[in-house]
PDB file of C-alpha atoms and ligand atoms in Angstrom:
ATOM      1  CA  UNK O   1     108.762  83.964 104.253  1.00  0.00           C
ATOM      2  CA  UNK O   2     110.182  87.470 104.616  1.00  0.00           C
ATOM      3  CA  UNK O   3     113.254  88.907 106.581  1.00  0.00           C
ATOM      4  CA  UNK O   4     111.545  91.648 107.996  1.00  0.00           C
ATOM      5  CA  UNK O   5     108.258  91.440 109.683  1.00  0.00           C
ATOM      6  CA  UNK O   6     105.867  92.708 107.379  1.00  0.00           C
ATOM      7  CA  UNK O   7     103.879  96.301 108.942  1.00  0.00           C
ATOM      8  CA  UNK O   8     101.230  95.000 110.946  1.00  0.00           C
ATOM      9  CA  UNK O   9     100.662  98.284 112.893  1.00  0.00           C
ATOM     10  CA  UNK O  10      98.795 100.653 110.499  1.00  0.00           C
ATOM     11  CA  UNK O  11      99.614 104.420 111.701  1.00  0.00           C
ATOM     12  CA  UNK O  12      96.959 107.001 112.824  1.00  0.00           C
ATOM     13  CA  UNK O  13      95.777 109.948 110.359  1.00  0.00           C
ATOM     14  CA  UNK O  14      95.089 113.187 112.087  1.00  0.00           C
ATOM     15  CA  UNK O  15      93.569 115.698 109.465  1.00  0.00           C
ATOM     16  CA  UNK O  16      92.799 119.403 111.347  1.00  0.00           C
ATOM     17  CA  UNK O  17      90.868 122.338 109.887  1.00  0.00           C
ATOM     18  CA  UNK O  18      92.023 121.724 106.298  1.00  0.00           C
ATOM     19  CA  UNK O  19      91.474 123.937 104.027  1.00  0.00           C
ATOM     20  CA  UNK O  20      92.495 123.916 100.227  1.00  0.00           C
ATOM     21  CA  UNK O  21      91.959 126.498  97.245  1.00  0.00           C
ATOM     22  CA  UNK O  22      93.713 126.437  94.088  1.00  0.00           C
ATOM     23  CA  UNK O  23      94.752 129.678  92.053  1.00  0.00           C
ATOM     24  CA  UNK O  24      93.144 129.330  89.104  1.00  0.00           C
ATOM     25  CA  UNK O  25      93.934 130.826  85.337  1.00  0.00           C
ATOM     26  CA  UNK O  26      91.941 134.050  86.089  1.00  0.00           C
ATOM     27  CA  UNK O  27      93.814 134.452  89.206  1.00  0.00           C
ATOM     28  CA  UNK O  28      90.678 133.422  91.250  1.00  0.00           C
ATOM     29  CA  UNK O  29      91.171 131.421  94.129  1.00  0.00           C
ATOM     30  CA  UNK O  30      88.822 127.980  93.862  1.00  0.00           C
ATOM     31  CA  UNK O  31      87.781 126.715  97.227  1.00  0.00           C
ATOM     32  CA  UNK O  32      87.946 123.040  97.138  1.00  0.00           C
ATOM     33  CA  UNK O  33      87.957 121.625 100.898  1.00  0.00           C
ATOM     34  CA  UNK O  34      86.615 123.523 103.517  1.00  0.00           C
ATOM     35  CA  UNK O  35      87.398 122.958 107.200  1.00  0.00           C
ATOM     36  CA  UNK O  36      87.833 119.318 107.165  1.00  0.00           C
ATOM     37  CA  UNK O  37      88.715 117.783 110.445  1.00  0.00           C
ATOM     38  CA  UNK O  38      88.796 113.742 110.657  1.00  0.00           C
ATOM     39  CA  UNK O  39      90.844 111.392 112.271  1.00  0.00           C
ATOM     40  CA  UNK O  40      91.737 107.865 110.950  1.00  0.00           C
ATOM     41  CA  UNK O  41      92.598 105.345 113.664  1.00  0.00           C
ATOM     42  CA  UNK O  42      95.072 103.042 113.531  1.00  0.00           C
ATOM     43  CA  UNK O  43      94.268 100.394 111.429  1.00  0.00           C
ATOM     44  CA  UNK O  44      91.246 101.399 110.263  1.00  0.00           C
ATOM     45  CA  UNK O  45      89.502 101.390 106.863  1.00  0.00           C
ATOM     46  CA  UNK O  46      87.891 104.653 105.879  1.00  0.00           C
ATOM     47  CA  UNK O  47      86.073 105.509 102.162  1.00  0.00           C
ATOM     48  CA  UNK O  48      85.772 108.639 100.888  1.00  0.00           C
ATOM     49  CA  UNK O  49      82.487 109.111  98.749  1.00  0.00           C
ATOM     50  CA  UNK O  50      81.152 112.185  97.284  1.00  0.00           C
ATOM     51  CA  UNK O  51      80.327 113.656  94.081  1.00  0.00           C
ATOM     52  CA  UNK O  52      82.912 113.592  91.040  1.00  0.00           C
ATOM     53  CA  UNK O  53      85.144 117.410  91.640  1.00  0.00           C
ATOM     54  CA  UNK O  54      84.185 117.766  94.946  1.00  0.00           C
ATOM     55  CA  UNK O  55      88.046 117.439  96.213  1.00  0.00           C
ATOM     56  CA  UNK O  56      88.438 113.954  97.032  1.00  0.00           C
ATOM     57  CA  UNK O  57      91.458 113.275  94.924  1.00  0.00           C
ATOM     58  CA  UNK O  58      92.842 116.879  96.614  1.00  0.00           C
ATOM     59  CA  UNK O  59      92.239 115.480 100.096  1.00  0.00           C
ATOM     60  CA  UNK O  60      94.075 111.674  99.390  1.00  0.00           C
ATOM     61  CA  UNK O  61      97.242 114.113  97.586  1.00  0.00           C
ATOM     62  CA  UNK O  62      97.322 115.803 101.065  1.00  0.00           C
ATOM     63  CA  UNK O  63      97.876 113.069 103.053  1.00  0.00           C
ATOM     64  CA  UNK O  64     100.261 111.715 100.484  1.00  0.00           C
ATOM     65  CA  UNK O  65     102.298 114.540 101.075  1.00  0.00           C
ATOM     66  CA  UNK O  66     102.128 115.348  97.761  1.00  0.00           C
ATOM     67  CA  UNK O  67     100.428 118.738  98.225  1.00  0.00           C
ATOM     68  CA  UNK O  68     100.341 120.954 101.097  1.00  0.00           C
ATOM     69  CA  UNK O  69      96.893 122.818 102.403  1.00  0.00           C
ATOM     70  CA  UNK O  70      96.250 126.184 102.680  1.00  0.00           C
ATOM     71  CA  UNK O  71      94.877 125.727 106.334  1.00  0.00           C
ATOM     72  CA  UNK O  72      95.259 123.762 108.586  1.00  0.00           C
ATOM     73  CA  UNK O  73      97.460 120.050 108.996  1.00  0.00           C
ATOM     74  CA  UNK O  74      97.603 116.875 107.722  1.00  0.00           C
ATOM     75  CA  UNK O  75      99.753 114.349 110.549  1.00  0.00           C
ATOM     76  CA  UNK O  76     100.354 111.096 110.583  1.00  0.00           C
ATOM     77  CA  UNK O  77     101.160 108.897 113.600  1.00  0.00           C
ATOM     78  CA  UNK O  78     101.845 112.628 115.539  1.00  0.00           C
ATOM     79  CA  UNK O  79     104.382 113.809 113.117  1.00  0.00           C
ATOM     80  CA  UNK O  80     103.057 116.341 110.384  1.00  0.00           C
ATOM     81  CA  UNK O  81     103.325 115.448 106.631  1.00  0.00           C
ATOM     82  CA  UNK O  82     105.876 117.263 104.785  1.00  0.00           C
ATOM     83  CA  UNK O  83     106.172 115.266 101.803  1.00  0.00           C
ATOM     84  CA  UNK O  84     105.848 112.029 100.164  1.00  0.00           C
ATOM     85  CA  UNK O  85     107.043 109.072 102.295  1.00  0.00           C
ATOM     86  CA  UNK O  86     107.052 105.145 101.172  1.00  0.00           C
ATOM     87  CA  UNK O  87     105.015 104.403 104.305  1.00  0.00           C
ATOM     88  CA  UNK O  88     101.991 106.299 102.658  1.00  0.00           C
ATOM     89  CA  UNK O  89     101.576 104.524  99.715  1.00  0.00           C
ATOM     90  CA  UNK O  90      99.191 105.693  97.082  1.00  0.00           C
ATOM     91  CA  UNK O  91      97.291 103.727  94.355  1.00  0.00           C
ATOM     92  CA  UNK O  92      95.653 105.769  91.554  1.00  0.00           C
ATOM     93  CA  UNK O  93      92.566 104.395  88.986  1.00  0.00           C
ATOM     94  CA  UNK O  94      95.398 104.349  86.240  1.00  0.00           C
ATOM     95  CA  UNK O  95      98.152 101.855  87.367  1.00  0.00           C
ATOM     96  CA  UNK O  96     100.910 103.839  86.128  1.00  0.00           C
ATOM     97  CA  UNK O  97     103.259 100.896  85.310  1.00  0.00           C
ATOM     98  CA  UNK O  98     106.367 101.645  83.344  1.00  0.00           C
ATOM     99  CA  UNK O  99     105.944  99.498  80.005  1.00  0.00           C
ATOM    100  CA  UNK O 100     109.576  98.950  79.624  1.00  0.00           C
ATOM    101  CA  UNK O 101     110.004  97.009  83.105  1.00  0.00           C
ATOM    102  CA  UNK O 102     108.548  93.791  83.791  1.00  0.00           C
ATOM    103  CA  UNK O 103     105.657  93.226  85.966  1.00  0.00           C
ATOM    104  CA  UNK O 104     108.907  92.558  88.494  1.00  0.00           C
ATOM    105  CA  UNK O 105     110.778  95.197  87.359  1.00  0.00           C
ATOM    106  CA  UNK O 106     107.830  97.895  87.948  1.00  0.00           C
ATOM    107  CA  UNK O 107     107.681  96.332  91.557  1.00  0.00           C
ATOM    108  CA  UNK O 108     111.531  96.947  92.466  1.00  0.00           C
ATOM    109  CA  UNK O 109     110.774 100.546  91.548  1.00  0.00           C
ATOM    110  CA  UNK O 110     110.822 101.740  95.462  1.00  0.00           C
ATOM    111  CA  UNK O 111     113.328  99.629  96.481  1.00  0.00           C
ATOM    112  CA  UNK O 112     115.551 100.193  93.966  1.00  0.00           C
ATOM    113  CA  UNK O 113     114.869 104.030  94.517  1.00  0.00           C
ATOM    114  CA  UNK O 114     116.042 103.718  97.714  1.00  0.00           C
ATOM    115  CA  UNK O 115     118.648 101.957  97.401  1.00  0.00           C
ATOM    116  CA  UNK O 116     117.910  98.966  99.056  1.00  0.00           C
ATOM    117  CA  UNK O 117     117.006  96.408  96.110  1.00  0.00           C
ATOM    118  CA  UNK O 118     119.846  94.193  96.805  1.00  0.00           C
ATOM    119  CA  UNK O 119     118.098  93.065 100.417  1.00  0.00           C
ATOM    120  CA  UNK O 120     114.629  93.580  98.787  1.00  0.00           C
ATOM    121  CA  UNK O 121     114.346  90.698  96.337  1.00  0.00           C
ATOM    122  CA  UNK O 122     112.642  88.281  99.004  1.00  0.00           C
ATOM    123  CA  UNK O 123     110.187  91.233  99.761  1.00  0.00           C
ATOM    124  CA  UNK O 124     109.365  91.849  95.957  1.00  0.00           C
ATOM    125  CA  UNK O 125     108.957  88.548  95.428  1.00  0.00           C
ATOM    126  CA  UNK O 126     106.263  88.453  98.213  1.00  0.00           C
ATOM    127  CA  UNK O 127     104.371  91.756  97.203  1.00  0.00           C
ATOM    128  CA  UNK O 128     103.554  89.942  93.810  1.00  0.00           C
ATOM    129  CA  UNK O 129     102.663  86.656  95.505  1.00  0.00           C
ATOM    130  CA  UNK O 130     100.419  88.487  97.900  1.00  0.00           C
ATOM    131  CA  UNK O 131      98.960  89.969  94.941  1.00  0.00           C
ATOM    132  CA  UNK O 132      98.802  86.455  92.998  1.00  0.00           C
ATOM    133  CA  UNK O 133     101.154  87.592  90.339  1.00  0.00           C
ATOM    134  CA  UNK O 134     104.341  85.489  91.064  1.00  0.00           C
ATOM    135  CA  UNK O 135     103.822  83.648  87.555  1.00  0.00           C
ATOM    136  CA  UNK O 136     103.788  87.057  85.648  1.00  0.00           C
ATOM    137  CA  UNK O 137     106.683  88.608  87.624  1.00  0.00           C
ATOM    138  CA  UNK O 138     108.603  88.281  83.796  1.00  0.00           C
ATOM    139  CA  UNK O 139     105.629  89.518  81.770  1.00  0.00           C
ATOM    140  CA  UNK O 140     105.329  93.046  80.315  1.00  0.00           C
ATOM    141  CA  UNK O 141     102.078  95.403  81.530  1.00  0.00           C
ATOM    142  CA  UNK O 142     101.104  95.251  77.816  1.00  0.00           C
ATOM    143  CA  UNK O 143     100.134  91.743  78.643  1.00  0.00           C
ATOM    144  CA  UNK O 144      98.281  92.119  81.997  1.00  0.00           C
ATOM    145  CA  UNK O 145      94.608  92.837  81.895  1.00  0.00           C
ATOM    146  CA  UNK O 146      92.968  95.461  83.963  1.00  0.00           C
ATOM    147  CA  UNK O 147      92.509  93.849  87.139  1.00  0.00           C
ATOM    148  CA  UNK O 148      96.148  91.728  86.881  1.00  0.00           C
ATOM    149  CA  UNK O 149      97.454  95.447  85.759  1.00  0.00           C
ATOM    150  CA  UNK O 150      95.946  97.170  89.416  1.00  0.00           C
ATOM    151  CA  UNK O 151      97.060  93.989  90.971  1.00  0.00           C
ATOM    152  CA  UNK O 152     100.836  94.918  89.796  1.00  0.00           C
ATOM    153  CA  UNK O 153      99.660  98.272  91.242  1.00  0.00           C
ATOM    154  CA  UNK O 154      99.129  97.229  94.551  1.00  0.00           C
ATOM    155  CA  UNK O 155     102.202  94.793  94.765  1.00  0.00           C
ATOM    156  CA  UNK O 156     104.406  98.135  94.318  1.00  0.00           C
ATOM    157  CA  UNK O 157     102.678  99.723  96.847  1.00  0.00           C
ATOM    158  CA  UNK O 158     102.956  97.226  99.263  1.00  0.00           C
ATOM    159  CA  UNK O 159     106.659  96.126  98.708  1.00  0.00           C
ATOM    160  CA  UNK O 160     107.329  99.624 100.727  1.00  0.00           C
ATOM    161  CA  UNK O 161     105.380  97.873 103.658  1.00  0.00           C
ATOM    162  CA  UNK O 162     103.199 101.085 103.919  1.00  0.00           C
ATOM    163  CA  UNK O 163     101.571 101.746 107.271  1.00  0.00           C
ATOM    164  CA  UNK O 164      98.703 103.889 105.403  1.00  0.00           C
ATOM    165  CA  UNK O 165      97.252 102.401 102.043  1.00  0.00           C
ATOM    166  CA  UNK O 166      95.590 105.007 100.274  1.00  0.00           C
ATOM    167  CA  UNK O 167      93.489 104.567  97.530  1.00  0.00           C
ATOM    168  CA  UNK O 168      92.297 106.701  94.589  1.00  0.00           C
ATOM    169  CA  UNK O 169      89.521 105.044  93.034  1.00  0.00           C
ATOM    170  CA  UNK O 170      92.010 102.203  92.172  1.00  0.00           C
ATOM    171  CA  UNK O 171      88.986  99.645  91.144  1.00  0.00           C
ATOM    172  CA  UNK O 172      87.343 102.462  88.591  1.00  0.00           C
ATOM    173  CA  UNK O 173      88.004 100.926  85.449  1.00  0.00           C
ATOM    174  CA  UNK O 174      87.795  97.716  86.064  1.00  0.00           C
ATOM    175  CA  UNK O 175      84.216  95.400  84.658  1.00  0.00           C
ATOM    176  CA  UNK O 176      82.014  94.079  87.834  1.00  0.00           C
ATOM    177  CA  UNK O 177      83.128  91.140  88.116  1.00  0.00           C
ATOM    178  CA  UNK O 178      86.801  91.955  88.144  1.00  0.00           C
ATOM    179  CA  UNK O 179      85.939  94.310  90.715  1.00  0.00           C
ATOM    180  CA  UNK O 180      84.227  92.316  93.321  1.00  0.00           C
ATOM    181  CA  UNK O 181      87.373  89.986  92.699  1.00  0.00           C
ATOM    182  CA  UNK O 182      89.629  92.628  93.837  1.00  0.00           C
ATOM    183  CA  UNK O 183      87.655  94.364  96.546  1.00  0.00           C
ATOM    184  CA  UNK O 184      87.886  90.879  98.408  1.00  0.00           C
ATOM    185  CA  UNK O 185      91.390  90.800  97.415  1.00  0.00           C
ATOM    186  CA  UNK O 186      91.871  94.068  99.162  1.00  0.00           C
ATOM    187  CA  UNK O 187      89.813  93.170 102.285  1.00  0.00           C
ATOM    188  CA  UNK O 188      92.461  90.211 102.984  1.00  0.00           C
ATOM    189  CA  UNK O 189      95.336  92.435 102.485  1.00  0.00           C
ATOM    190  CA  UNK O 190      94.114  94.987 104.792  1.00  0.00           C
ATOM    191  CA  UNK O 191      93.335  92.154 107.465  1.00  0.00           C
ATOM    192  CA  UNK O 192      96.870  90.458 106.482  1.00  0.00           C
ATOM    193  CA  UNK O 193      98.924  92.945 106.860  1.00  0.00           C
ATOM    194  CA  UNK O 194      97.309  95.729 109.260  1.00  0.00           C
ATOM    195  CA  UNK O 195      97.719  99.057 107.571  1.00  0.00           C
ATOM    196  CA  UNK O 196      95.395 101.908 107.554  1.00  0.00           C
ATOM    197  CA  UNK O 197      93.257 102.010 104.593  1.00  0.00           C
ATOM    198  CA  UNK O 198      91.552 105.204 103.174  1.00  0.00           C
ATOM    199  CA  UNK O 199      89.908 104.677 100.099  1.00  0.00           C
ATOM    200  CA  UNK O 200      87.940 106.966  97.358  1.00  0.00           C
ATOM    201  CA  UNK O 201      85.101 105.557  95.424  1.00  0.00           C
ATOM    202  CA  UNK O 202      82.420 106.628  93.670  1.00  0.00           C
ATOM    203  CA  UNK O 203      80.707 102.560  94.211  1.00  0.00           C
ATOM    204  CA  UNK O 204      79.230 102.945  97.483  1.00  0.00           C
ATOM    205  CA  UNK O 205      78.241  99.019  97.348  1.00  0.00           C
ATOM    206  CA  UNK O 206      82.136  98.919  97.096  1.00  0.00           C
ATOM    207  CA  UNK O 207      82.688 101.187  99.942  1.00  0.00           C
ATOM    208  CA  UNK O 208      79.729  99.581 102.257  1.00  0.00           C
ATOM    209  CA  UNK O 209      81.428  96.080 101.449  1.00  0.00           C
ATOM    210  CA  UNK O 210      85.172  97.286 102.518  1.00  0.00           C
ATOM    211  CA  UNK O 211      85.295  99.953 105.123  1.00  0.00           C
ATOM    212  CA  UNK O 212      84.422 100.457 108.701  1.00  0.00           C
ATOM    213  CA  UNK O 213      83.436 104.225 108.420  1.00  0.00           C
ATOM    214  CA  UNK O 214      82.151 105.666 105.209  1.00  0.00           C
ATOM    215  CA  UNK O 215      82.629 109.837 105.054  1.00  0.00           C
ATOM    216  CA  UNK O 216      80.042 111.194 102.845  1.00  0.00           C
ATOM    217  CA  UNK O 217      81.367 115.028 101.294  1.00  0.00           C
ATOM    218  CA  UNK O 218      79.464 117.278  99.750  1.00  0.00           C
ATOM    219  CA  UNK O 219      80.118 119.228  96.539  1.00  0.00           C
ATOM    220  CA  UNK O 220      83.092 121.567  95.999  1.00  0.00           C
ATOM    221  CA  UNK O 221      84.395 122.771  98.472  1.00  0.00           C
ATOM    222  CA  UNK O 222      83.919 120.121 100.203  1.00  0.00           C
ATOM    223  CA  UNK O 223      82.866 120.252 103.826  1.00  0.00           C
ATOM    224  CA  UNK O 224      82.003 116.485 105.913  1.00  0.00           C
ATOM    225  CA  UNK O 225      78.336 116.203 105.260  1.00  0.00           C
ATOM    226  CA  UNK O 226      78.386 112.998 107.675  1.00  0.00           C
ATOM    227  CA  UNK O 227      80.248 110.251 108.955  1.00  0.00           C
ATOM    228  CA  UNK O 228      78.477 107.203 108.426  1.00  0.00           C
ATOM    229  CA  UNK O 229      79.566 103.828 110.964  1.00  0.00           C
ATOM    230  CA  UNK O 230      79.383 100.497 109.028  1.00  0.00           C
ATOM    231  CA  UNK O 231      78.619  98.266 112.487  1.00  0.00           C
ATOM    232  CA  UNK O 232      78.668  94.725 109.697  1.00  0.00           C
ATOM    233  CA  UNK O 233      80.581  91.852 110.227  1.00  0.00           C
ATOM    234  CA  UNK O 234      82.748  90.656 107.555  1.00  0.00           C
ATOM    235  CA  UNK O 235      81.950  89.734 104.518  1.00  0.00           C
ATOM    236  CA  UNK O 236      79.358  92.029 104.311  1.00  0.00           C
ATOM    237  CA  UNK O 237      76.195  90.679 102.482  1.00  0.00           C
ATOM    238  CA  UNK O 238      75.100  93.059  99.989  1.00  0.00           C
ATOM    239  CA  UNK O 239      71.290  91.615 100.630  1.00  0.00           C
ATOM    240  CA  UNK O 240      71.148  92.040 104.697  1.00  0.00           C
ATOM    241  CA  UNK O 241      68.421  94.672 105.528  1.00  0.00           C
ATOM    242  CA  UNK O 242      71.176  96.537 107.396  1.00  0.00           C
ATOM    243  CA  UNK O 243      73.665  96.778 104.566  1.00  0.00           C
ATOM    244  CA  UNK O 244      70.433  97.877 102.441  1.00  0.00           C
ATOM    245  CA  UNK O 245      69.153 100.729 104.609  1.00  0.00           C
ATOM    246  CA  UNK O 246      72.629 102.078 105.150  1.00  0.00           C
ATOM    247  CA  UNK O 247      73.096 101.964 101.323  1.00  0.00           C
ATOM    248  CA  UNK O 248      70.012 103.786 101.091  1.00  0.00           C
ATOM    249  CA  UNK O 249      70.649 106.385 103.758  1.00  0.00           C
ATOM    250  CA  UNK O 250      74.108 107.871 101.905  1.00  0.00           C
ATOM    251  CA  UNK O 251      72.615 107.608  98.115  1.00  0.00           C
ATOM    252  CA  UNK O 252      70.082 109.937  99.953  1.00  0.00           C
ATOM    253  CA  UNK O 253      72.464 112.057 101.297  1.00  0.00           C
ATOM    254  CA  UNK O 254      74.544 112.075  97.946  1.00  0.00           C
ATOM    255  CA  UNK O 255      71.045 113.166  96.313  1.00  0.00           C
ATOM    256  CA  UNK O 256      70.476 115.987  98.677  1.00  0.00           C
ATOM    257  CA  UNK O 257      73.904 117.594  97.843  1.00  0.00           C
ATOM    258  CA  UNK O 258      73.702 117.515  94.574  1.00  0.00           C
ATOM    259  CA  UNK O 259      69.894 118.700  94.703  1.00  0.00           C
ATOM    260  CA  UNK O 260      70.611 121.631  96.459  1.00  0.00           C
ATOM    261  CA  UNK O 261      73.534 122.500  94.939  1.00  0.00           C
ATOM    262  CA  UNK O 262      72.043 122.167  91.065  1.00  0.00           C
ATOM    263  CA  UNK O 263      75.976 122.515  90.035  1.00  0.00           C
ATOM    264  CA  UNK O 264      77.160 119.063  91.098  1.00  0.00           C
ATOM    265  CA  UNK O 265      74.247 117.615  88.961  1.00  0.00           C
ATOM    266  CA  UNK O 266      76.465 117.141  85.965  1.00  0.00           C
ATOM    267  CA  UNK O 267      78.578 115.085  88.445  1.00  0.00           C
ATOM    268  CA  UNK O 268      76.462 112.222  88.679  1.00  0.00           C
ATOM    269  CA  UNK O 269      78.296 109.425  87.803  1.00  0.00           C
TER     270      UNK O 269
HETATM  271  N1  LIG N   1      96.238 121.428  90.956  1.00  0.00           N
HETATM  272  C1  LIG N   1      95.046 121.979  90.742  1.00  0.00           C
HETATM  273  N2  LIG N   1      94.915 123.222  90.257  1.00  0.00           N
HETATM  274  C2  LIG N   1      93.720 123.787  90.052  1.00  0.00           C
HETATM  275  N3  LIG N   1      92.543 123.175  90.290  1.00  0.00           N
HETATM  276  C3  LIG N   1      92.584 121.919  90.762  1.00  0.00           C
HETATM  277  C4  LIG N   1      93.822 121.250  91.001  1.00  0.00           C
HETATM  278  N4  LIG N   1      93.541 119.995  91.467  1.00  0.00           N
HETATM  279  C5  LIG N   1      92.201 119.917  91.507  1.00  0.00           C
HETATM  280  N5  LIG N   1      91.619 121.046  91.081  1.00  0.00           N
HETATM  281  C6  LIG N   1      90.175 121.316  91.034  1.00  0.00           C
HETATM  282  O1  LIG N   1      89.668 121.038  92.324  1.00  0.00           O
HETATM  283  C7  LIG N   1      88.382 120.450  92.228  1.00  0.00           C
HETATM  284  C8  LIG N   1      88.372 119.135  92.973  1.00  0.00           C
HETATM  285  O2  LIG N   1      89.176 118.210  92.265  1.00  0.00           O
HETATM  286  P1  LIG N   1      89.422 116.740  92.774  1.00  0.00           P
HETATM  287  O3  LIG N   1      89.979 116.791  94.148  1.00  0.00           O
HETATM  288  O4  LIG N   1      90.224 116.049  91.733  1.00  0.00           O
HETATM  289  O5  LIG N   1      87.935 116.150  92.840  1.00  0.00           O
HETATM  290  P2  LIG N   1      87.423 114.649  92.994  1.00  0.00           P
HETATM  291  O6  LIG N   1      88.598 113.768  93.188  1.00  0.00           O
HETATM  292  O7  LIG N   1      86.465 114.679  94.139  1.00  0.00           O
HETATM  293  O8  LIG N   1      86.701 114.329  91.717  1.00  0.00           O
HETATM  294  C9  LIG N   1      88.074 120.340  90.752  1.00  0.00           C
HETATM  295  O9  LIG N   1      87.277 121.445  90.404  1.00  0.00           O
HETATM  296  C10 LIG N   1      89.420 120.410  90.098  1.00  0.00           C
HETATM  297  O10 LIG N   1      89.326 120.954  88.819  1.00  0.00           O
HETATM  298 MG1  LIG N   2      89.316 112.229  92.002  1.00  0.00          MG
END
C-alpha cells in the first residue's frame, strides 16, 4: 500500500510545428525533424518507429525537456516544456544505474534529489515491487542481468509517479525472450498505473504488441510519414491476420523511405 495515490491520470502531449537542426562541426546546420505536429492523448500509448538517425531520440529529448526546438512547441497537459520535470520520466536502452548504490539505492535517486526521501521509502519500496525486484533491493547492478538491470530502470522512473513514461528503446539490448518478458511487464504497468506512454523502437512486433497508435517517420529530417491506428484488443496475438497485415503495411512503408532516400539504407537495422 502507498500513502499517496499512485498517478492514474496520464497527461496530454501537444507537439506543434517542431522543428530541430543541430549546428554541426563545419558550422552547417543539420535538419533533423521537420514540421512535426502530433498530439498524445491522455493516457495513451504511442511508438515511435523509423529508421536508425532519423531523429527519434531528438524528438523523446524534446519532450523530456531536455532540449529545446528550433520551431515550434513541445506542451504538456497545456503548459509548455521548459525543462526536465520528474513527471516526464525517461528510460534510455542503457540503464544508467550508478554501480556504487544498491539496486535500492539507485531507486531513491529522485526522491532523495528532491528532498523528499524521508516520506518516500514506502513509495521506493513499491516501484521495485511493481517491477518484481523487492528481493534485490540490496544487490549491486553488477549483479543484475539485462532485463533485472532495465527493470531497476523502470522502478526509478516510476518512483517519481510520472504522468508521461517515455521510452528510448529501453528493451534494445535485451535477448527475445527477455524482451517479450518485459514488453508484457510494461503493458501492465501502463494499464496499472495510467500514464502516457511514448515509446521508440526499432521492433515493430514490439511496437504492434504495446501501443495504440504507431507513428511511422521517415529518414532525417524527419517529417510524419503516417500515423498508423492499432484497433487490437489486448494481448495482441502476433498470428491474427490483422496484427499481420498491419505489420506488413509499416515494414512497407519503412522500405519505401529508405528506398527512396538510398542514404538511410545503411540504417537498416
Ligand atoms: N546534440 C547533437 N548535435 C549534433 N547532431 C546531433 C545531436 N543529436 C543528434 N544529432 C544528429 O541528429 C540525427 C538524429 O539523431 P537521433 O535523434 O539520435 O536519431 P535516432 O534516435 O532516430 O536514431 C543524427 O544524424 C545525429 O547524429
Ligand atoms: Mg535513438
Amino acid at each position: 500500500m502507498v500513502s499517496e495515490p499512485l498517478g492514474q491520470q496520464g497527461a496530454a502531449i501537444d507537439i506543434r510545428n517542431v522543428t530541430q537542426a543541430f549546428r554541426t562541426a563545419g558550422d552547417v546546420d543539420l535538419p533533423v525533424l521537420d514540421d512535426i505536429s502530433l498530439r498524445v492523448e491522455p493516457g495513451e500509448f504511442v511508438a515511435l518507429v523509423g529508421p536508425s538517425g532519423s531523429g527519434k531520440s531528438t524528438l523523446i529529448r524534446l519532450l523530456a525537456g531536455l532540449d529545446r526546438p528550433l520551431f515550434g512547441t513541445v506542451s504538456v497537459d497545456g503548459a509548455p516544456v521548459t525543462g526536465p520535470d520528474p513527471s516526464r520520466a525517461l528510460v534510455f536502452q542503457d540503464p544508467t544505474l550508478l554501480p556504487w548504490r544498491s539496486v535500492r539505492d539507485n531507486v531513491a535517486l529522485g526522491p532523495q534529489a528532491r528532498g523528499t526521501l524521508g516520506r518516500s521509502q514506502q513509495r521506493i519500496d513499491d516501484a521495485l515491487a511493481l517491477v518484481g525486484l523487492s528481493d534485490f533491493a540490496r544487490a549491486w547492478p553488477a549483479q543484475l542481468s539485462g532485463g533485472m538491470a532495465q527493470r531497476a530502470a523502470l522502478a526509478r522512473a516510476l518512483v517519481n509517479d510520472p504522468t508521461v513514461l517515455l521510452l528510448d528503446e529501453p528493451l534494445g539490448k535485451l535477448d527475445a525472450l527477455t524482451r517479450r518478458g518485459l514488453q508484457g511487464e510494461l503493458l501492465r504497468l501502463w494499464h496499472d498505473r495510467g500514464f502516457t506512454a511514448v515509446l521508440i523502437t526499432h521492433d515493430v512486433t514490439e511496437a504492434l504488441v504495446l501501443a495504440d497508435r504507431l507513428v511511422v517517420l521517415s529518414p532525417r529530417p524527419a517529417r510524419i510519414r503516417e500515423v498508423v491506428p492499432v484497433d487490437l484488443d489486448r494481448p495482441r496475438d502476433q498470428s491474427d491476420p490483422a496484427f499481420v497485415a498491419l505489420r506488413a503495411h509499416i515494414l512497407d512503408l519503412l522500405d519505401e523511405e529508405l528506398t527512396t532516400t538510398p542514404d538511410a539504407l545503411e540504417s537498416i537495422t
